[in-house]
């Protein structure tokens, strides 16, 4: 096989593989939708920190965090200090939790750390429409007659108030 044959074979392999990422067919329309979703999810950052595990942490202004995209939180006022601290916390010694990415920097004051969403994250979900949404099976069904409420929390250690 000459150089021309090799080049044609290589181009054919590229054409076959290109619309397929992570074993999923990927059309131009889906590509555009994923890019739109990434633009919506990844807010402009004041600072970005690369973690040693490959993640990028964006330091987003506190008022621009994704939670405030929800219509019910549009004019929400952020309370920076609690209005009430239980007395029992006076004996509590504060520990600063650390993240792997803290080795490479920390977010400035009045910003929140948000892991940057990558195209691969969206492609791992069933569809770009369902990305980041809870499945209905993970939320207990409301039953108003039994007067029970459910909350789930996982913790390794520490004292928590208001969970």
Tab-separated table of C-alpha atoms in Angstrom:
chain	number	residue	atom	x	y	z
A	1	UNK	CA	0.000	0.000	0.000
A	2	UNK	CA	1.419	3.328	-1.031
A	3	UNK	CA	1.325	6.616	0.772
A	4	UNK	CA	-1.916	7.617	-1.006
A	5	UNK	CA	-3.633	4.376	0.063
A	6	UNK	CA	-2.480	4.840	3.647
A	7	UNK	CA	-3.772	8.432	3.678
A	8	UNK	CA	-7.176	7.370	2.319
A	9	UNK	CA	-7.437	4.553	4.887
A	10	UNK	CA	-6.560	6.978	7.689
A	11	UNK	CA	-9.182	9.471	6.469
A	12	UNK	CA	-11.835	6.735	6.325
A	13	UNK	CA	-11.094	5.724	9.922
A	14	UNK	CA	-11.434	9.374	10.972
A	15	UNK	CA	-14.799	9.710	9.211
A	16	UNK	CA	-16.106	6.549	10.865
A	17	UNK	CA	-14.926	7.455	14.378
A	18	UNK	CA	-15.610	11.228	14.427
A	19	UNK	CA	-19.392	11.211	15.063
A	20	UNK	CA	-18.969	8.724	17.890
A	21	UNK	CA	-17.763	9.840	21.327
A	22	UNK	CA	-17.795	7.515	24.347
A	23	UNK	CA	-19.592	4.940	22.222
A	24	UNK	CA	-22.499	7.301	21.486
A	25	UNK	CA	-23.537	8.666	18.130
A	26	UNK	CA	-23.188	12.415	18.162
A	27	UNK	CA	-24.960	14.549	15.551
A	28	UNK	CA	-24.227	18.191	14.728
A	29	UNK	CA	-27.520	19.152	16.409
A	30	UNK	CA	-26.540	17.334	19.623
A	31	UNK	CA	-23.094	18.952	19.502
A	32	UNK	CA	-24.726	22.393	19.376
A	33	UNK	CA	-27.113	21.504	22.225
A	34	UNK	CA	-24.246	20.251	24.414
A	35	UNK	CA	-22.238	23.424	23.733
A	36	UNK	CA	-25.281	25.555	24.699
A	37	UNK	CA	-25.683	23.569	27.916
A	38	UNK	CA	-21.983	23.967	28.764
A	39	UNK	CA	-22.268	27.724	28.222
A	40	UNK	CA	-25.302	27.847	30.530
A	41	UNK	CA	-23.728	25.678	33.261
A	42	UNK	CA	-20.190	27.081	33.300
A	43	UNK	CA	-20.462	30.623	34.607
A	44	UNK	CA	-17.711	33.202	33.943
A	45	UNK	CA	-15.072	32.796	36.643
A	46	UNK	CA	-12.922	35.370	38.419
A	47	UNK	CA	-10.275	32.698	38.907
A	48	UNK	CA	-9.801	29.090	37.770
A	49	UNK	CA	-7.806	26.461	39.635
A	50	UNK	CA	-6.587	23.226	38.065
A	51	UNK	CA	-6.731	20.262	40.417
A	52	UNK	CA	-4.144	17.508	40.340
A	53	UNK	CA	-6.923	15.042	39.494
A	54	UNK	CA	-7.647	16.936	36.250
A	55	UNK	CA	-10.708	18.906	37.332
A	56	UNK	CA	-10.924	22.647	36.846
A	57	UNK	CA	-12.487	24.604	39.701
A	58	UNK	CA	-13.990	27.944	38.709
A	59	UNK	CA	-14.315	30.657	41.350
A	60	UNK	CA	-17.651	32.247	40.404
A	61	UNK	CA	-19.004	35.441	42.013
A	62	UNK	CA	-21.425	34.401	44.747
A	63	UNK	CA	-24.355	36.243	43.103
A	64	UNK	CA	-23.714	34.472	39.758
A	65	UNK	CA	-23.809	30.902	41.058
A	66	UNK	CA	-26.129	28.529	39.156
A	67	UNK	CA	-28.677	28.290	42.004
A	68	UNK	CA	-29.744	31.856	41.241
A	69	UNK	CA	-30.773	30.855	37.703
A	70	UNK	CA	-33.916	29.377	39.273
A	71	UNK	CA	-36.886	31.759	38.897
A	72	UNK	CA	-37.784	31.566	42.606
A	73	UNK	CA	-34.295	32.772	43.575
A	74	UNK	CA	-33.960	35.630	41.075
A	75	UNK	CA	-34.116	38.430	43.679
A	76	UNK	CA	-32.785	36.415	46.603
A	77	UNK	CA	-30.705	38.252	49.204
A	78	UNK	CA	-27.677	36.328	50.402
A	79	UNK	CA	-27.197	36.332	54.166
A	80	UNK	CA	-23.424	36.223	54.666
A	81	UNK	CA	-23.553	35.745	58.447
A	82	UNK	CA	-26.015	33.560	60.374
A	83	UNK	CA	-28.578	35.461	62.429
A	84	UNK	CA	-28.508	32.817	65.160
A	85	UNK	CA	-25.797	30.445	66.371
A	86	UNK	CA	-26.807	27.725	68.867
A	87	UNK	CA	-24.999	27.960	72.225
A	88	UNK	CA	-23.800	24.385	71.936
A	89	UNK	CA	-21.441	25.460	69.159
A	90	UNK	CA	-19.318	27.469	71.595
A	91	UNK	CA	-17.443	24.274	72.534
A	92	UNK	CA	-17.166	23.248	68.907
A	93	UNK	CA	-13.722	23.692	67.447
A	94	UNK	CA	-13.820	24.784	63.857
A	95	UNK	CA	-11.978	22.625	61.374
A	96	UNK	CA	-11.346	23.790	57.864
A	97	UNK	CA	-12.180	21.072	55.386
A	98	UNK	CA	-9.665	20.840	52.591
A	99	UNK	CA	-10.058	19.818	48.988
A	100	UNK	CA	-7.407	18.358	46.693
A	101	UNK	CA	-7.493	21.502	44.570
A	102	UNK	CA	-6.609	23.702	47.600
A	103	UNK	CA	-2.977	22.696	47.007
A	104	UNK	CA	-3.078	24.846	43.871
A	105	UNK	CA	-4.959	27.826	45.293
A	106	UNK	CA	-8.175	28.992	46.891
A	107	UNK	CA	-11.113	31.041	45.715
A	108	UNK	CA	-11.176	34.753	46.549
A	109	UNK	CA	-13.676	36.108	49.054
A	110	UNK	CA	-17.272	36.485	47.805
A	111	UNK	CA	-16.815	33.727	45.228
A	112	UNK	CA	-17.933	30.104	45.305
A	113	UNK	CA	-15.950	27.141	43.971
A	114	UNK	CA	-17.747	25.235	41.220
A	115	UNK	CA	-16.285	22.276	39.357
A	116	UNK	CA	-16.285	23.077	35.649
A	117	UNK	CA	-18.623	20.808	33.707
A	118	UNK	CA	-16.922	19.134	30.756
A	119	UNK	CA	-18.410	17.731	27.576
A	120	UNK	CA	-17.509	14.226	28.793
A	121	UNK	CA	-19.693	14.728	31.896
A	122	UNK	CA	-22.719	15.468	29.744
A	123	UNK	CA	-21.968	12.610	27.368
A	124	UNK	CA	-21.974	10.135	30.268
A	125	UNK	CA	-25.605	10.995	31.063
A	126	UNK	CA	-28.518	9.342	29.274
A	127	UNK	CA	-29.163	12.545	27.333
A	128	UNK	CA	-28.154	16.184	27.476
A	129	UNK	CA	-31.750	17.017	28.488
A	130	UNK	CA	-31.521	14.839	31.608
A	131	UNK	CA	-28.006	15.923	32.619
A	132	UNK	CA	-27.852	16.975	36.276
A	133	UNK	CA	-31.464	16.085	37.015
A	134	UNK	CA	-32.465	13.581	39.671
A	135	UNK	CA	-34.340	10.521	38.596
A	136	UNK	CA	-37.839	10.205	40.029
A	137	UNK	CA	-36.889	6.908	41.689
A	138	UNK	CA	-34.275	8.665	43.874
A	139	UNK	CA	-36.864	10.942	45.519
A	140	UNK	CA	-39.382	9.347	47.936
A	141	UNK	CA	-42.991	9.745	46.856
A	142	UNK	CA	-44.989	12.323	48.817
A	143	UNK	CA	-47.608	10.797	51.043
A	144	UNK	CA	-49.350	13.555	52.960
A	145	UNK	CA	-51.381	11.149	55.088
A	146	UNK	CA	-48.441	9.637	57.012
A	147	UNK	CA	-46.960	12.958	58.302
A	148	UNK	CA	-43.381	11.848	57.673
A	149	UNK	CA	-40.626	13.862	56.053
A	150	UNK	CA	-37.425	12.417	54.672
A	151	UNK	CA	-33.913	13.781	54.427
A	152	UNK	CA	-30.742	12.006	53.432
A	153	UNK	CA	-27.255	13.004	54.531
A	154	UNK	CA	-23.970	11.172	54.408
A	155	UNK	CA	-21.151	12.163	56.723
A	156	UNK	CA	-17.914	10.714	57.952
A	157	UNK	CA	-17.596	12.901	61.041
A	158	UNK	CA	-18.416	16.264	62.519
A	159	UNK	CA	-21.338	18.127	64.054
A	160	UNK	CA	-24.020	19.501	61.774
A	161	UNK	CA	-26.858	21.865	62.539
A	162	UNK	CA	-29.973	22.246	60.419
A	163	UNK	CA	-29.588	19.201	58.212
